[in-house]
PDB file of C-alpha atoms in Angstrom:
ATOM      1  CA  MET A  30      99.701 111.123 118.181  1.00 44.00           C
ATOM      2  CA  ALA A  31     100.225 110.153 114.354  1.00 52.00           C
ATOM      3  CA  PRO A  32     100.350 106.624 113.411  1.00 68.00           C
ATOM      4  CA  PHE A  33     103.568 104.815 112.303  1.00 87.00           C
ATOM      5  CA  LEU A  34     101.816 103.657 109.196  1.00 96.00           C
ATOM      6  CA  ALA A  35     100.267 105.049 106.396  1.00 97.00           C
ATOM      7  CA  TYR A  36      97.263 103.825 105.506  1.00 97.00           C
ATOM      8  CA  GLU A  37      93.687 104.033 103.623  1.00 97.00           C
ATOM      9  CA  ASP A  38      90.687 104.434 105.884  1.00 98.00           C
ATOM     10  CA  LYS A  39      87.531 105.098 104.306  1.00 98.00           C
ATOM     11  CA  GLY A  40      83.714 104.376 104.828  1.00 97.00           C
ATOM     12  CA  PRO A  41      81.249 104.830 108.119  1.00 94.00           C
ATOM     13  CA  ASP A  42      81.260 103.334 111.306  1.00 89.00           C
ATOM     14  CA  THR A  43      77.866 101.403 110.983  1.00 88.00           C
ATOM     15  CA  HIS A  44      76.622  98.186 112.595  1.00 89.00           C
ATOM     16  CA  ARG A  45      78.872  96.140 110.167  1.00 95.00           C
ATOM     17  CA  LEU A  46      82.311  95.438 111.868  1.00 97.00           C
ATOM     18  CA  PRO A  47      85.189  97.275 109.456  1.00 98.00           C
ATOM     19  CA  LEU A  48      87.507  95.319 107.288  1.00 98.00           C
ATOM     20  CA  VAL A  49      90.883  95.363 107.529  1.00 98.00           C
ATOM     21  CA  LEU A  50      92.943  94.860 104.752  1.00 98.00           C
ATOM     22  CA  VAL A  51      96.421  93.161 104.883  1.00 98.00           C
ATOM     23  CA  HIS A  52      98.374  93.097 101.917  1.00 98.00           C
ATOM     24  CA  GLY A  53     101.164  91.028 100.514  1.00 98.00           C
ATOM     25  CA  HIS A  54     104.756  90.946  99.410  1.00 97.00           C
ATOM     26  CA  PRO A  55     106.191  93.172  97.447  1.00 98.00           C
ATOM     27  CA  PHE A  56     103.293  95.096  97.689  1.00 98.00           C
ATOM     28  CA  ASP A  57     101.473  97.624  99.026  1.00 98.00           C
ATOM     29  CA  ARG A  58      97.968  99.167 100.252  1.00 98.00           C
ATOM     30  CA  THR A  59      97.019  99.396  96.596  1.00 98.00           C
ATOM     31  CA  MET A  60      96.521  95.941  96.405  1.00 98.00           C
ATOM     32  CA  TRP A  61      93.382  96.245  97.679  1.00 98.00           C
ATOM     33  CA  ALA A  62      92.166  98.417  95.035  1.00 98.00           C
ATOM     34  CA  PRO A  63      89.173  96.805  93.843  1.00 98.00           C
ATOM     35  CA  GLN A  64      88.081  96.117  97.452  1.00 98.00           C
ATOM     36  CA  LEU A  65      88.963  99.829  98.555  1.00 98.00           C
ATOM     37  CA  ASP A  66      86.314 101.012  95.687  1.00 98.00           C
ATOM     38  CA  ARG A  67      83.515  98.520  96.671  1.00 97.00           C
ATOM     39  CA  PHE A  68      83.384  98.090 100.283  1.00 98.00           C
ATOM     40  CA  PRO A  69      83.353 101.391 101.699  1.00 96.00           C
ATOM     41  CA  GLY A  70      80.227 102.061 100.379  1.00 94.00           C
ATOM     42  CA  THR A  71      78.668  99.556 103.769  1.00 93.00           C
ATOM     43  CA  ARG A  72      81.599  99.637 106.232  1.00 97.00           C
ATOM     44  CA  ARG A  73      84.538 101.092 107.421  1.00 98.00           C
ATOM     45  CA  VAL A  74      87.702  99.716 105.914  1.00 98.00           C
ATOM     46  CA  ILE A  75      91.354  99.777 107.008  1.00 98.00           C
ATOM     47  CA  ALA A  76      94.511  99.188 104.526  1.00 98.00           C
ATOM     48  CA  PRO A  77      97.625 100.043 105.674  1.00 98.00           C
ATOM     49  CA  ASP A  78     101.560 100.061 104.122  1.00 98.00           C
ATOM     50  CA  LEU A  79     102.904  97.434 105.878  1.00 97.00           C
ATOM     51  CA  ARG A  80     106.889  98.901 107.595  1.00 96.00           C
ATOM     52  CA  GLY A  81     109.212  99.092 104.930  1.00 96.00           C
ATOM     53  CA  TYR A  82     106.602  99.116 102.125  1.00 97.00           C
ATOM     54  CA  GLY A  83     104.443 102.107 100.097  1.00 97.00           C
ATOM     55  CA  ALA A  84     104.639 105.191 102.114  1.00 97.00           C
ATOM     56  CA  SER A  85     105.293 103.647 105.528  1.00 97.00           C
ATOM     57  CA  PRO A  86     109.002 104.186 106.911  1.00 95.00           C
ATOM     58  CA  THR A  87     111.248 101.691 106.213  1.00 93.00           C
ATOM     59  CA  THR A  88     113.154 102.957 109.612  1.00 90.00           C
ATOM     60  CA  PRO A  89     113.486 100.838 111.806  1.00 91.00           C
ATOM     61  CA  ALA A  90     113.336  98.190 110.096  1.00 92.00           C
ATOM     62  CA  VAL A  91     111.306  95.103 111.254  1.00 91.00           C
ATOM     63  CA  THR A  92     113.256  92.553 112.850  1.00 90.00           C
ATOM     64  CA  ASP A  93     110.543  89.714 113.412  1.00 90.00           C
ATOM     65  CA  PHE A  94     107.486  89.108 111.709  1.00 90.00           C
ATOM     66  CA  SER A  95     105.805  89.479 114.631  1.00 94.00           C
ATOM     67  CA  GLY A  96     106.608  93.185 114.325  1.00 94.00           C
ATOM     68  CA  PHE A  97     104.170  93.152 111.451  1.00 96.00           C
ATOM     69  CA  ALA A  98     101.082  92.575 113.638  1.00 96.00           C
ATOM     70  CA  ARG A  99     102.024  94.750 116.415  1.00 95.00           C
ATOM     71  CA  ASP A 100     101.990  97.556 114.050  1.00 96.00           C
ATOM     72  CA  VAL A 101      99.010  96.747 112.949  1.00 97.00           C
ATOM     73  CA  GLU A 102      97.385  96.503 116.556  1.00 97.00           C
ATOM     74  CA  ALA A 103      99.021  99.864 117.361  1.00 96.00           C
ATOM     75  CA  LEU A 104      97.275 101.561 113.997  1.00 97.00           C
ATOM     76  CA  LEU A 105      94.189 100.314 114.931  1.00 97.00           C
ATOM     77  CA  ASP A 106      94.438 101.272 118.509  1.00 96.00           C
ATOM     78  CA  GLU A 107      95.282 105.107 117.051  1.00 96.00           C
ATOM     79  CA  LEU A 108      91.683 104.656 115.198  1.00 96.00           C
ATOM     80  CA  LYS A 109      89.971 103.077 117.819  1.00 95.00           C
ATOM     81  CA  VAL A 110      89.105 100.335 116.218  1.00 97.00           C
ATOM     82  CA  GLU A 111      88.611  97.929 118.701  1.00 96.00           C
ATOM     83  CA  SER A 112      87.199  93.997 116.978  1.00 97.00           C
ATOM     84  CA  PHE A 113      86.963  94.080 113.042  1.00 98.00           C
ATOM     85  CA  VAL A 114      87.145  91.774 110.495  1.00 98.00           C
ATOM     86  CA  LEU A 115      90.666  90.754 109.230  1.00 98.00           C
ATOM     87  CA  ALA A 116      92.251  89.964 105.354  1.00 98.00           C
ATOM     88  CA  GLY A 117      95.299  88.826 104.574  1.00 98.00           C
ATOM     89  CA  LEU A 118      96.772  87.411 101.216  1.00 98.00           C
ATOM     90  CA  SER A 119     100.632  86.044 101.038  1.00 98.00           C
ATOM     91  CA  MET A 120     102.202  87.364 103.858  1.00 98.00           C
ATOM     92  CA  GLY A 121      99.356  89.653 104.471  1.00 98.00           C
ATOM     93  CA  GLY A 122      97.824  86.458 105.688  1.00 98.00           C
ATOM     94  CA  GLN A 123     100.534  84.923 107.735  1.00 98.00           C
ATOM     95  CA  ILE A 124     100.941  88.540 109.058  1.00 98.00           C
ATOM     96  CA  ALA A 125      97.023  87.832 110.006  1.00 98.00           C
ATOM     97  CA  MET A 126      97.590  84.404 111.402  1.00 98.00           C
ATOM     98  CA  ASP A 127     100.277  86.297 113.732  1.00 98.00           C
ATOM     99  CA  CYS A 128      97.528  89.269 114.818  1.00 98.00           C
ATOM    100  CA  TYR A 129      95.567  85.902 115.718  1.00 98.00           C
ATOM    101  CA  ARG A 130      98.113  84.463 117.749  1.00 98.00           C
ATOM    102  CA  LEU A 131      98.619  88.227 119.278  1.00 98.00           C
ATOM    103  CA  PHE A 132      95.474  89.059 120.017  1.00 98.00           C
ATOM    104  CA  PRO A 133      92.306  86.973 118.850  1.00 98.00           C
ATOM    105  CA  GLU A 134      90.123  88.655 121.284  1.00 97.00           C
ATOM    106  CA  ARG A 135      89.536  91.652 118.536  1.00 98.00           C
ATOM    107  CA  ILE A 136      89.127  89.659 115.647  1.00 98.00           C
ATOM    108  CA  ARG A 137      85.815  88.456 114.578  1.00 98.00           C
ATOM    109  CA  GLY A 138      86.335  87.033 111.336  1.00 98.00           C
ATOM    110  CA  LEU A 139      89.302  86.179 109.065  1.00 98.00           C
ATOM    111  CA  VAL A 140      90.570  85.921 105.798  1.00 98.00           C
ATOM    112  CA  LEU A 141      93.287  83.783 104.244  1.00 98.00           C
ATOM    113  CA  ALA A 142      93.993  83.957 100.942  1.00 98.00           C
ATOM    114  CA  ASP A 143      96.678  82.736  98.562  1.00 98.00           C
ATOM    115  CA  THR A 144      98.206  81.605 101.995  1.00 98.00           C
ATOM    116  CA  PHE A 145      99.994  78.473 103.779  1.00 98.00           C
ATOM    117  CA  PRO A 146     100.934  78.279 107.536  1.00 98.00           C
ATOM    118  CA  ALA A 147     103.793  76.185 107.732  1.00 97.00           C
ATOM    119  CA  ALA A 148     107.300  77.719 109.187  1.00 96.00           C
ATOM    120  CA  GLU A 149     109.993  78.285 106.929  1.00 95.00           C
ATOM    121  CA  THR A 150     111.835  75.154 105.586  1.00 95.00           C
ATOM    122  CA  PRO A 151     115.801  75.433 105.838  1.00 95.00           C
ATOM    123  CA  GLU A 152     116.540  75.401 102.442  1.00 95.00           C
ATOM    124  CA  GLY A 153     113.452  78.475 102.159  1.00 94.00           C
ATOM    125  CA  VAL A 154     115.368  80.271 104.983  1.00 96.00           C
ATOM    126  CA  ARG A 155     118.535  79.971 102.673  1.00 96.00           C
ATOM    127  CA  THR A 156     116.715  81.006  99.250  1.00 96.00           C
ATOM    128  CA  ARG A 157     114.777  84.195 101.259  1.00 96.00           C
ATOM    129  CA  SER A 158     118.209  85.082 102.786  1.00 96.00           C
ATOM    130  CA  ALA A 159     119.691  84.877  99.459  1.00 97.00           C
ATOM    131  CA  MET A 160     116.998  87.084  97.978  1.00 97.00           C
ATOM    132  CA  ALA A 161     117.382  89.715 100.155  1.00 97.00           C
ATOM    133  CA  ASP A 162     120.844  90.075  99.657  1.00 97.00           C
ATOM    134  CA  ARG A 163     119.901  89.991  95.621  1.00 98.00           C
ATOM    135  CA  LEU A 164     116.997  92.803  96.143  1.00 98.00           C
ATOM    136  CA  LEU A 165     119.649  95.034  97.893  1.00 98.00           C
ATOM    137  CA  ALA A 166     122.638  94.536  95.279  1.00 98.00           C
ATOM    138  CA  GLU A 167     120.088  94.608  92.376  1.00 97.00           C
ATOM    139  CA  GLY A 168     117.300  96.337  93.113  1.00 98.00           C
ATOM    140  CA  MET A 169     113.562  95.425  92.851  1.00 98.00           C
ATOM    141  CA  ARG A 170     113.186  95.420  88.527  1.00 98.00           C
ATOM    142  CA  GLY A 171     114.846  92.347  87.702  1.00 98.00           C
ATOM    143  CA  TYR A 172     112.910  89.976  90.737  1.00 98.00           C
ATOM    144  CA  ALA A 173     110.020  91.917  89.160  1.00 98.00           C
ATOM    145  CA  ASP A 174     110.189  91.000  85.867  1.00 98.00           C
ATOM    146  CA  GLU A 175     110.656  87.109  86.732  1.00 97.00           C
ATOM    147  CA  VAL A 176     107.999  86.777  88.934  1.00 98.00           C
ATOM    148  CA  LEU A 177     104.884  89.057  87.362  1.00 98.00           C
ATOM    149  CA  GLU A 178     103.693  86.255  85.721  1.00 97.00           C
ATOM    150  CA  ARG A 179     103.442  83.621  89.048  1.00 97.00           C
ATOM    151  CA  MET A 180     102.207  86.671  90.850  1.00 98.00           C
ATOM    152  CA  VAL A 181      98.956  86.761  88.520  1.00 98.00           C
ATOM    153  CA  ALA A 182      98.298  84.682  85.587  1.00 98.00           C
ATOM    154  CA  PRO A 183      99.883  84.784  82.378  1.00 97.00           C
ATOM    155  CA  TYR A 184      96.753  85.168  80.880  1.00 97.00           C
ATOM    156  CA  ALA A 185      95.836  88.393  83.070  1.00 98.00           C
ATOM    157  CA  SER A 186      94.889  91.699  82.199  1.00 98.00           C
ATOM    158  CA  ALA A 187      97.773  93.891  80.916  1.00 98.00           C
ATOM    159  CA  GLU A 188      96.061  96.478  83.516  1.00 98.00           C
ATOM    160  CA  VAL A 189      96.228  94.149  86.207  1.00 98.00           C
ATOM    161  CA  LYS A 190      99.932  93.060  85.127  1.00 98.00           C
ATOM    162  CA  ALA A 191     101.508  96.371  84.919  1.00 98.00           C
ATOM    163  CA  HIS A 192      99.732  97.550  88.041  1.00 98.00           C
ATOM    164  CA  VAL A 193     101.580  94.579  89.797  1.00 98.00           C
ATOM    165  CA  HIS A 194     104.770  95.061  88.407  1.00 98.00           C
ATOM    166  CA  ALA A 195     104.451  99.073  89.524  1.00 98.00           C
ATOM    167  CA  MET A 196     103.940  98.104  93.568  1.00 98.00           C
ATOM    168  CA  MET A 197     106.710  95.726  93.095  1.00 98.00           C
ATOM    169  CA  THR A 198     109.300  98.045  91.392  1.00 98.00           C
ATOM    170  CA  ALA A 199     108.126 100.985  93.796  1.00 98.00           C
ATOM    171  CA  THR A 200     108.781  99.062  96.645  1.00 98.00           C
ATOM    172  CA  ALA A 201     112.120  99.817  98.550  1.00 97.00           C
ATOM    173  CA  PRO A 202     114.899  97.368  98.804  1.00 98.00           C
ATOM    174  CA  GLU A 203     115.544  97.720 102.403  1.00 97.00           C
ATOM    175  CA  GLY A 204     111.978  97.025 103.143  1.00 97.00           C
ATOM    176  CA  ALA A 205     111.570  94.160 101.028  1.00 97.00           C
ATOM    177  CA  ALA A 206     114.862  92.986 102.419  1.00 97.00           C
ATOM    178  CA  ALA A 207     113.868  92.963 105.902  1.00 97.00           C
ATOM    179  CA  ALA A 208     110.658  91.257 105.759  1.00 97.00           C
ATOM    180  CA  LEU A 209     112.371  88.447 104.280  1.00 97.00           C
ATOM    181  CA  ARG A 210     114.460  87.713 106.665  1.00 96.00           C
ATOM    182  CA  ALA A 211     111.705  88.194 109.165  1.00 95.00           C
ATOM    183  CA  ARG A 212     109.571  85.773 107.100  1.00 95.00           C
ATOM    184  CA  ALA A 213     112.117  83.407 106.941  1.00 95.00           C
ATOM    185  CA  ARG A 214     112.446  83.481 110.965  1.00 94.00           C
ATOM    186  CA  ARG A 215     108.096  82.964 111.345  1.00 95.00           C
ATOM    187  CA  PRO A 216     106.585  80.698 113.855  1.00 95.00           C
ATOM    188  CA  ASP A 217     104.443  77.781 112.126  1.00 97.00           C
ATOM    189  CA  TYR A 218     100.700  78.207 112.674  1.00 98.00           C
ATOM    190  CA  THR A 219      99.738  75.191 111.952  1.00 98.00           C
ATOM    191  CA  ALA A 220      98.806  74.548 115.308  1.00 98.00           C
ATOM    192  CA  LEU A 221      97.317  77.517 115.914  1.00 98.00           C
ATOM    193  CA  LEU A 222      94.411  77.225 113.015  1.00 98.00           C
ATOM    194  CA  PRO A 223      92.299  74.020 114.976  1.00 98.00           C
ATOM    195  CA  ARG A 224      92.288  76.678 117.738  1.00 98.00           C
ATOM    196  CA  VAL A 225      90.415  79.631 115.711  1.00 98.00           C
ATOM    197  CA  ARG A 226      87.390  80.170 117.369  1.00 97.00           C
ATOM    198  CA  VAL A 227      85.594  82.886 114.731  1.00 98.00           C
ATOM    199  CA  PRO A 228      85.066  82.136 111.194  1.00 98.00           C
ATOM    200  CA  ALA A 229      87.163  82.179 108.341  1.00 98.00           C
ATOM    201  CA  LEU A 230      87.120  82.173 104.687  1.00 98.00           C
ATOM    202  CA  VAL A 231      89.775  80.691 102.889  1.00 98.00           C
ATOM    203  CA  VAL A 232      90.553  82.017  98.896  1.00 98.00           C
ATOM    204  CA  VAL A 233      92.908  80.755  96.475  1.00 98.00           C
ATOM    205  CA  GLY A 234      93.340  81.067  93.312  1.00 98.00           C
ATOM    206  CA  ALA A 235      92.573  77.399  90.978  1.00 98.00           C
ATOM    207  CA  ASP A 236      96.500  78.020  88.883  1.00 98.00           C
ATOM    208  CA  ASP A 237      98.261  79.809  92.075  1.00 98.00           C
ATOM    209  CA  THR A 238     101.684  78.031  91.962  1.00 97.00           C
ATOM    210  CA  PHE A 239     102.964  80.018  94.975  1.00 97.00           C
ATOM    211  CA  THR A 240     100.310  78.694  97.362  1.00 97.00           C
ATOM    212  CA  PRO A 241      98.358  76.126  95.585  1.00 97.00           C
ATOM    213  CA  VAL A 242      95.054  74.782  95.779  1.00 98.00           C
ATOM    214  CA  ALA A 243      96.077  71.993  98.254  1.00 98.00           C
ATOM    215  CA  GLY A 244      97.142  73.976 100.766  1.00 98.00           C
ATOM    216  CA  ALA A 245      93.888  75.781 100.684  1.00 98.00           C
ATOM    217  CA  ARG A 246      92.281  72.737 101.261  1.00 98.00           C
ATOM    218  CA  ALA A 247      94.364  71.805 104.318  1.00 98.00           C
ATOM    219  CA  MET A 248      93.821  75.059 105.602  1.00 98.00           C
ATOM    220  CA  HIS A 249      89.862  74.962 105.478  1.00 98.00           C
ATOM    221  CA  ALA A 250      90.158  71.417 106.740  1.00 98.00           C
ATOM    222  CA  ALA A 251      92.263  72.485 109.716  1.00 98.00           C
ATOM    223  CA  LEU A 252      90.044  75.852 110.420  1.00 98.00           C
ATOM    224  CA  PRO A 253      86.832  74.970 112.764  1.00 98.00           C
ATOM    225  CA  ASP A 254      84.514  77.183 110.859  1.00 98.00           C
ATOM    226  CA  SER A 255      85.542  77.955 107.707  1.00 98.00           C
ATOM    227  CA  GLU A 256      84.469  78.284 103.999  1.00 98.00           C
ATOM    228  CA  LEU A 257      86.585  77.386 100.704  1.00 98.00           C
ATOM    229  CA  HIS A 258      86.541  79.188  97.825  1.00 98.00           C
ATOM    230  CA  ILE A 259      88.823  78.721  94.818  1.00 98.00           C
ATOM    231  CA  ILE A 260      88.631  81.249  91.885  1.00 98.00           C
ATOM    232  CA  GLU A 261      89.025  80.260  88.592  1.00 98.00           C
ATOM    233  CA  GLY A 262      90.797  82.448  86.119  1.00 98.00           C
ATOM    234  CA  ALA A 263      93.313  83.770  88.366  1.00 98.00           C
ATOM    235  CA  ALA A 264      96.497  82.665  90.304  1.00 98.00           C
ATOM    236  CA  HIS A 265      98.150  84.734  93.126  1.00 98.00           C
ATOM    237  CA  MET A 266      96.189  87.656  93.481  1.00 98.00           C
ATOM    238  CA  PRO A 267      92.086  86.529  92.829  1.00 98.00           C
ATOM    239  CA  ASN A 268      91.671  89.991  94.127  1.00 98.00           C
ATOM    240  CA  LEU A 269      92.912  91.980  91.693  1.00 98.00           C
ATOM    241  CA  GLU A 270      92.516  89.112  88.785  1.00 98.00           C
ATOM    242  CA  ARG A 271      89.154  88.152  89.349  1.00 98.00           C
ATOM    243  CA  PRO A 272      87.641  90.930  91.827  1.00 98.00           C
ATOM    244  CA  ASP A 273      83.967  90.278  90.847  1.00 98.00           C
ATOM    245  CA  VAL A 274      83.965  87.049  91.753  1.00 98.00           C
ATOM    246  CA  PHE A 275      86.839  87.604  94.822  1.00 98.00           C
ATOM    247  CA  ASP A 276      84.489  90.614  96.386  1.00 98.00           C
ATOM    248  CA  HIS A 277      81.297  88.510  96.154  1.00 98.00           C
ATOM    249  CA  ALA A 278      82.721  85.329  98.306  1.00 98.00           C
ATOM    250  CA  LEU A 279      84.501  87.999 100.636  1.00 98.00           C
ATOM    251  CA  GLU A 280      80.555  89.999 100.549  1.00 98.00           C
ATOM    252  CA  GLU A 281      78.691  86.673 102.036  1.00 98.00           C
ATOM    253  CA  PHE A 282      81.360  85.637 104.177  1.00 98.00           C
ATOM    254  CA  LEU A 283      81.256  89.352 105.704  1.00 98.00           C
ATOM    255  CA  ALA A 284      77.273  89.508 106.251  1.00 97.00           C
ATOM    256  CA  ARG A 285      77.678  86.123 107.820  1.00 97.00           C
ATOM    257  CA  VAL A 286      79.819  87.260 110.376  1.00 98.00           C
ATOM    258  CA  ASP A 287      77.866  90.669 110.664  1.00 96.00           C
ATOM    259  CA  ALA A 288      74.832  88.612 111.782  1.00 94.00           C
ATOM    260  CA  ARG A 289      77.197  86.944 114.736  1.00 90.00           C
ATOM    261  CA  GLN A 290      77.481  89.768 115.980  1.00 86.00           C
ATOM    262  CA  PRO A 291      75.404  92.635 118.562  1.00 72.00           C
ATOM    263  CA  SER A 292      73.316  94.898 116.789  1.00 58.00           C
ATOM    264  CA  SER A 293      75.140  98.272 117.619  1.00 43.00           C
ATOM    265  CA  ALA A 294      78.415  99.162 117.533  1.00 45.00           C
ATOM    266  CA  PRO A 295      80.145 102.514 119.290  1.00 44.00           C
ATOM    267  CA  PRO A 296      80.715 105.476 117.623  1.00 43.00           C
ATOM    268  CA  ARG A 297      84.321 106.398 116.176  1.00 43.00           C
ATOM    269  CA  LEU A 298      86.081 108.716 118.672  1.00 41.00           C
TER     270      LEU A 298
END
């Protein structure tokens, strides 16, 4: 059966663990373009479009946040990927945490970038619901114009700004609105973090105002085996704003996780 999600699947099966990349809101898998260019030279890299984003279908709409995690799990089942390193940024990081909540035995390393574990506040629930209504009524462009220079720093390159703006305006309002409502009802992952039994990498842009450095430090402190990288010259999307620095941190982390694994991996079927 064909996978439900659109996705990239690049690179060879080797003894190195596959890397699975989960994008944030309101983006798509091209958010990971620098990493999809660099890492498939040494390992298999899989990057889906979440339901309602990119080339994935918007219907049936996601109604529960765990639906995103189950979609990722189903895709990896179809691709016969049993164990992997899971990376997510912003909402993608929360989805990565939900994946660890639901199927931790498959995850060998966890990368949490520019994200936070807490459940939504009552005010946050109202704000996300109102934004969902707005996106359905007005479309994505006004929102994209307003938040662009918080998603990436005002000093980011014109090329990066254009890429991020294009992803936001290409997103279907129906998919973005459904995700916002589901995200407003997500569980609190704070108590999950101390129970994570795999290495973790926490990354944050130094100038991120959506998920500030203080929150990243708190996640780093809560995770039993974690590294923290604060990336200067970046806001909410350091993988695009400073891909050289982000990729170096990720490469070192992947090498550490790989070193803990058996020396051989089963071939792709």
